mmCIF file with all atom_site columns, C-alpha atoms in Angstrom:
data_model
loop_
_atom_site.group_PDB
_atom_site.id
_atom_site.type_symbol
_atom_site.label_atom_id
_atom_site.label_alt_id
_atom_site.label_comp_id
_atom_site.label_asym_id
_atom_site.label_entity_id
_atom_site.label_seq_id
_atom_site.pdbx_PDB_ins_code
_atom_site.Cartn_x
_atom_site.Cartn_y
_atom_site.Cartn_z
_atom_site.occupancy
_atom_site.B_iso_or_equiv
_atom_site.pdbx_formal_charge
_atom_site.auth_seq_id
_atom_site.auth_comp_id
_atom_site.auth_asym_id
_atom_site.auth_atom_id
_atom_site.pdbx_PDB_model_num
ATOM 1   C CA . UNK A 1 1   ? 30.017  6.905   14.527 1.00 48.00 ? 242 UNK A CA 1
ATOM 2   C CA . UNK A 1 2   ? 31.044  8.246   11.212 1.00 50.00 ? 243 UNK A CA 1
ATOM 3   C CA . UNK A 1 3   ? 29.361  10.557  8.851  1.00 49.00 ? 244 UNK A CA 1
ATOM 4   C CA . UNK A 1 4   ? 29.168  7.920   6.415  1.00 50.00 ? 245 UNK A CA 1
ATOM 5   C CA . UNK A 1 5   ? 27.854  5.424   9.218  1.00 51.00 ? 246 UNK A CA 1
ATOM 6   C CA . UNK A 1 6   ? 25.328  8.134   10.160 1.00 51.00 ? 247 UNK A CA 1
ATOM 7   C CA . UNK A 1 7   ? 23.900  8.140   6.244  1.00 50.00 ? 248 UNK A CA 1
ATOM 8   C CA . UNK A 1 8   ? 23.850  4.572   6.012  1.00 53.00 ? 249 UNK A CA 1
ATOM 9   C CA . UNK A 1 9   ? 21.758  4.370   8.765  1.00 50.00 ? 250 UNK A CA 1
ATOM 10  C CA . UNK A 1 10  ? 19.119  6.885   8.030  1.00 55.00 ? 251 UNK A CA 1
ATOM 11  C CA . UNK A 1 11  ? 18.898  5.298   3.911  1.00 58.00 ? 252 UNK A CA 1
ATOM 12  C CA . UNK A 1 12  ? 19.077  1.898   5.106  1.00 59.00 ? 253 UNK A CA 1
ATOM 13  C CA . UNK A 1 13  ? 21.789  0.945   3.109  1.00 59.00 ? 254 UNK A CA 1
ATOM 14  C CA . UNK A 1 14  ? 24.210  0.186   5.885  1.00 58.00 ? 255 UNK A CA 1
ATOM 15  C CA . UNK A 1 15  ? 23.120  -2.816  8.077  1.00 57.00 ? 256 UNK A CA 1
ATOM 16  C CA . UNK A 1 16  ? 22.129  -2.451  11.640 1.00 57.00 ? 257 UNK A CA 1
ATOM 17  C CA . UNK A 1 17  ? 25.061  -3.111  14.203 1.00 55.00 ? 258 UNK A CA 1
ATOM 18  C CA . UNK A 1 18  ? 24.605  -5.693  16.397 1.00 55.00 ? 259 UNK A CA 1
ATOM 19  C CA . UNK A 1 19  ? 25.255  -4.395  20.325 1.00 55.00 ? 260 UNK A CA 1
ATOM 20  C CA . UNK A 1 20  ? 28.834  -5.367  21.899 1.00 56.00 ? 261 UNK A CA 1
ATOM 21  C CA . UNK A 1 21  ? 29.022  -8.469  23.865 1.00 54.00 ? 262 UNK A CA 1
ATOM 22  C CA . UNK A 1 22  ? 29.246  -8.239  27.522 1.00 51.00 ? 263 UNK A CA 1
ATOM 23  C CA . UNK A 1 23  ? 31.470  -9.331  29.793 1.00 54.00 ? 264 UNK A CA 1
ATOM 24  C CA . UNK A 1 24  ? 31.502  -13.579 30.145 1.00 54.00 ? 265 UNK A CA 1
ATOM 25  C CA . UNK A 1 25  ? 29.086  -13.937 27.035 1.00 52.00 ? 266 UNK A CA 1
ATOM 26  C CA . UNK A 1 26  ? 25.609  -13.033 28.526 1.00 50.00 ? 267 UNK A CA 1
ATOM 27  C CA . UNK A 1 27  ? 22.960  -10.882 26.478 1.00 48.00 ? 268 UNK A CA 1
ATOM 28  C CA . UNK A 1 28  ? 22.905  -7.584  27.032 1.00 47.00 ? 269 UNK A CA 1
ATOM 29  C CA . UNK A 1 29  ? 20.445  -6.404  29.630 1.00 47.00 ? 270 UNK A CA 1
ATOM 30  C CA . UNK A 1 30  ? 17.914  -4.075  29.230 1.00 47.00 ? 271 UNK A CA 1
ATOM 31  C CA . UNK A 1 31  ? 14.399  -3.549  27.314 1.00 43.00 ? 272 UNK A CA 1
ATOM 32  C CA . UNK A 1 32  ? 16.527  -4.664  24.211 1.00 43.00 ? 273 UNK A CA 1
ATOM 33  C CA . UNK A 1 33  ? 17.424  -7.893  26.151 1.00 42.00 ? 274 UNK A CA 1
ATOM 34  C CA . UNK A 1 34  ? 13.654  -9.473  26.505 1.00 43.00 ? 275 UNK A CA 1
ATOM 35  C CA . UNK A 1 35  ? 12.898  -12.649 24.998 1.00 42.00 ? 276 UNK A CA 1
ATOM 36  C CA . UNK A 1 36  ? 9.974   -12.443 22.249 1.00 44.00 ? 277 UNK A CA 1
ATOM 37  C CA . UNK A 1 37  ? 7.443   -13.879 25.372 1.00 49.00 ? 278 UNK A CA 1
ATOM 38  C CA . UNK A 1 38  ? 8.914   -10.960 27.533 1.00 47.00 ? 279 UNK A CA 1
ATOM 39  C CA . UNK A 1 39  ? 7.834   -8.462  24.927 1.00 50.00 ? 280 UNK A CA 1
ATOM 40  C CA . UNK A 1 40  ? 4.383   -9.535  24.430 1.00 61.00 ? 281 UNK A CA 1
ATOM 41  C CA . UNK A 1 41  ? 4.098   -9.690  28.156 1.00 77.00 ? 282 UNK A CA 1
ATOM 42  C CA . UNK A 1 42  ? 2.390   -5.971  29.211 1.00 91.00 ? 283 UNK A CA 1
ATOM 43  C CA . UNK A 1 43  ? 4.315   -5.282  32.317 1.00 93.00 ? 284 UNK A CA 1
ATOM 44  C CA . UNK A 1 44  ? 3.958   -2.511  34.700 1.00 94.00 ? 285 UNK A CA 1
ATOM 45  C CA . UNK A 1 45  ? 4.511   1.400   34.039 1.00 93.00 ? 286 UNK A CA 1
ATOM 46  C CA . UNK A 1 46  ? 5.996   2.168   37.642 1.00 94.00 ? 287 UNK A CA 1
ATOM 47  C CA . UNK A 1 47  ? 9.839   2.979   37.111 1.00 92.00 ? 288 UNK A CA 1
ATOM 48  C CA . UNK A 1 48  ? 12.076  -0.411  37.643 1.00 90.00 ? 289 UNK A CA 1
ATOM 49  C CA . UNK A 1 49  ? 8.997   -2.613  38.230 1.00 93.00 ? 290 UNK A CA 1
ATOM 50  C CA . UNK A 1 50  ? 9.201   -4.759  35.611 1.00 90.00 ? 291 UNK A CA 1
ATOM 51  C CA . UNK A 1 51  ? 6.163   -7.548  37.099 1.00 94.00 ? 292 UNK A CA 1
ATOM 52  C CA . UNK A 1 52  ? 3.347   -8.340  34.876 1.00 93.00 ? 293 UNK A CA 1
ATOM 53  C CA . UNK A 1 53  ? 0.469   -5.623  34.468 1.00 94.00 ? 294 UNK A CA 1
ATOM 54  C CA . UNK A 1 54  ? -3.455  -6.677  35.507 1.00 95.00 ? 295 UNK A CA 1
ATOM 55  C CA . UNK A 1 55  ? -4.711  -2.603  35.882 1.00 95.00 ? 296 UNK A CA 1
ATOM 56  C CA . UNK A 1 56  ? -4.814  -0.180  33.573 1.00 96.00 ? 297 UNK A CA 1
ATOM 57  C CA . UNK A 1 57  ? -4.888  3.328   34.522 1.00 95.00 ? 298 UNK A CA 1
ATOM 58  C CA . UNK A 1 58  ? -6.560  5.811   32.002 1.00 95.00 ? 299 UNK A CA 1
ATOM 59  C CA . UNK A 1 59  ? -6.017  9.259   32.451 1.00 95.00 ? 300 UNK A CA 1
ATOM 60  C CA . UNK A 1 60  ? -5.262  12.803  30.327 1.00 94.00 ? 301 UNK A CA 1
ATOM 61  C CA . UNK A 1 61  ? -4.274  15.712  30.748 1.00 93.00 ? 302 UNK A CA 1
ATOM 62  C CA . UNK A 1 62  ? -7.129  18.215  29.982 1.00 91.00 ? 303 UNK A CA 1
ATOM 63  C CA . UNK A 1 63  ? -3.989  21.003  29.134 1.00 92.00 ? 304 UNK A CA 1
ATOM 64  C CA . UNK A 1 64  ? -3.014  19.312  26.200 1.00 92.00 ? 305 UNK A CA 1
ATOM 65  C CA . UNK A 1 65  ? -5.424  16.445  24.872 1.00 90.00 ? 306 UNK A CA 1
ATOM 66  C CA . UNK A 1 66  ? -8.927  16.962  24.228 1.00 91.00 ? 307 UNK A CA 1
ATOM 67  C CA . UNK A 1 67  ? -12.048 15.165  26.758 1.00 89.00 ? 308 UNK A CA 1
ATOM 68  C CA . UNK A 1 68  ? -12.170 12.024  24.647 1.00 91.00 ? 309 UNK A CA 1
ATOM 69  C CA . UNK A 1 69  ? -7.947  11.200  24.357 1.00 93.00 ? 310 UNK A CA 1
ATOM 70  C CA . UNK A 1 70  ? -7.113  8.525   26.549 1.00 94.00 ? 311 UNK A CA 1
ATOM 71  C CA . UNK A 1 71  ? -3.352  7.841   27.642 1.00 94.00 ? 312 UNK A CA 1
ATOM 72  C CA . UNK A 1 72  ? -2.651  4.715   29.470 1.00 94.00 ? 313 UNK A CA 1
ATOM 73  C CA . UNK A 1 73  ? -0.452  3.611   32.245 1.00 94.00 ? 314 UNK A CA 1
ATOM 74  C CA . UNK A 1 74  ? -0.111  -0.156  33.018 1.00 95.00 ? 315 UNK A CA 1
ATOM 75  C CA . UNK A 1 75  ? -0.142  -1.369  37.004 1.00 96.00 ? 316 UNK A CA 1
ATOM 76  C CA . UNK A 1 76  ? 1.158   -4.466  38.597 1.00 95.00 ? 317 UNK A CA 1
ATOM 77  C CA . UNK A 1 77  ? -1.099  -5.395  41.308 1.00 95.00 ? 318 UNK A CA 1
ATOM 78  C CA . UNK A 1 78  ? 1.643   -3.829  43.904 1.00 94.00 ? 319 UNK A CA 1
ATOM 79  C CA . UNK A 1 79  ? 1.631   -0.422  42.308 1.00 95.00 ? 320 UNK A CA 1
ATOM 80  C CA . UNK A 1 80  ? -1.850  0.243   41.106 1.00 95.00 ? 321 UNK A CA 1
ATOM 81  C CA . UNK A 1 81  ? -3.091  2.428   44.212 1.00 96.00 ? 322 UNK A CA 1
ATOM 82  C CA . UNK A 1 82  ? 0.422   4.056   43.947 1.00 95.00 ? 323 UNK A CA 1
ATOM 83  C CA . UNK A 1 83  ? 0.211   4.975   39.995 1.00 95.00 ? 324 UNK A CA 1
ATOM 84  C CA . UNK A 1 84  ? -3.512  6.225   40.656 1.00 96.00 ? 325 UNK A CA 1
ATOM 85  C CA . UNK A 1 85  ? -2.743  8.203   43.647 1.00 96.00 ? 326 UNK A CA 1
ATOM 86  C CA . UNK A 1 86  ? -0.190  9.916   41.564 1.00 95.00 ? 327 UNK A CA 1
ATOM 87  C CA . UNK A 1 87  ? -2.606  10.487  38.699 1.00 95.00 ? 328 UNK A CA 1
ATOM 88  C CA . UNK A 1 88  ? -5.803  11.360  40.614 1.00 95.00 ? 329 UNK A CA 1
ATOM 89  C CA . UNK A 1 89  ? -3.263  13.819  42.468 1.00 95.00 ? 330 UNK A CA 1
ATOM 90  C CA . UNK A 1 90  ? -3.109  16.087  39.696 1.00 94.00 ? 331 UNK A CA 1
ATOM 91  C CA . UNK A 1 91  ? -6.629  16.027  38.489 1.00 93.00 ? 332 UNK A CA 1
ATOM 92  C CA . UNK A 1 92  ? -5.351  13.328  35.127 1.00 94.00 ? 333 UNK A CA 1
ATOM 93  C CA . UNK A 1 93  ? -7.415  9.968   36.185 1.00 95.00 ? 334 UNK A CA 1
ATOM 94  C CA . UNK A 1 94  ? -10.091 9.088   34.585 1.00 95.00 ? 335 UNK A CA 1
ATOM 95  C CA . UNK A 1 95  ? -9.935  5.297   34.968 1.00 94.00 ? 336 UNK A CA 1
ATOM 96  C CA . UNK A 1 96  ? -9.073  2.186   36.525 1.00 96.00 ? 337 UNK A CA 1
ATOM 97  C CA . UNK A 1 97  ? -10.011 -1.087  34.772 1.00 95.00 ? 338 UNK A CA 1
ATOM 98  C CA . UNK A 1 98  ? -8.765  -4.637  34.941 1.00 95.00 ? 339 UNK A CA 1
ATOM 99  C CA . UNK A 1 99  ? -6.072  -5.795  32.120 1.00 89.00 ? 340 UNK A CA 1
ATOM 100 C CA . UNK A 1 100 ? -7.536  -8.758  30.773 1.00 80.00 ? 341 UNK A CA 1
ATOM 101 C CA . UNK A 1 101 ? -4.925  -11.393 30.390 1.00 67.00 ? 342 UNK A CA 1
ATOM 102 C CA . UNK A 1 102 ? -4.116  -11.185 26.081 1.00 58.00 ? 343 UNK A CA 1
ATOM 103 C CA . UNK A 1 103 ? -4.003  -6.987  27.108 1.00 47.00 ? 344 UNK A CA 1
ATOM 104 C CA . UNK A 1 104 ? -7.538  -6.691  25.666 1.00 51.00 ? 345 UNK A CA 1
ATOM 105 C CA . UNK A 1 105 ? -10.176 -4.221  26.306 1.00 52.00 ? 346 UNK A CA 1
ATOM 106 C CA . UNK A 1 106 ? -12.192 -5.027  29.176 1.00 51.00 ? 347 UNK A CA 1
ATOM 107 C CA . UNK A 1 107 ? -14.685 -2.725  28.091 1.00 53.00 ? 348 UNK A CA 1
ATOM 108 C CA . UNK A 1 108 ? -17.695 -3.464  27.342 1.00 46.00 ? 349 UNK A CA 1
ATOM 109 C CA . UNK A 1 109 ? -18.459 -2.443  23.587 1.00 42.00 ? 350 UNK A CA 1
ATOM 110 C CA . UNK A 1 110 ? -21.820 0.196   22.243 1.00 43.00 ? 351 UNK A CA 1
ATOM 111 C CA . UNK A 1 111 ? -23.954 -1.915  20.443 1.00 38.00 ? 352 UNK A CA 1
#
């Protein structure tokens, strides 16, 4: 990439690059590769998993965030007792809750 390139980029002036095309004409593959339904699917945190979340796994880590921060992790059903394991391992759980299915809060709400 050039200098110029490089500018362009950052100011917006130069228009994005579309990626390469692969060998025999398929789409590239890869989190830049999922469909629109793909993307708005919430799919599981575990490393090459890829299947559709139902869990999620709240946790923090009382080093760095303060009591009330919440980070979460997404499970598949297959990986949920293996992502909180890991968590509750190292004191960060704080939660386990079922995904409901538009990747809403299940939660109920403080009148």
């Amino acid at each position: 990439m050039s200098h110029d390139d490089l500018l362009g980029a950052l100011d917006g002036t130069n228009p994005p690059v579309p990626p390469a095309p692969t060998p025999g004409g398929r789409p590239p593959s890869g989190s830049d590769a999922r469909s629109d339904t793909a993307a708005d699917q919430q799919v599981c945190s575990r490393k090459s998993c890829g299947h559709a979340a139902a869990w999620r796994l709240e946790w923090n880590n009382p080093r760095i965030h303060t009591p009330e921060r919440r980070k979460t992790w997404l499970a598949c059903e297959d990986h949920r007792d293996w992502l909180a394991d890991y968590l509750q391992s190292r004191g960060l759980l704080k939660d386990v809750l079922p995904l409901a299915p538009t990747g809403t809060d299940t939660r109920e709400k403080d009148s």
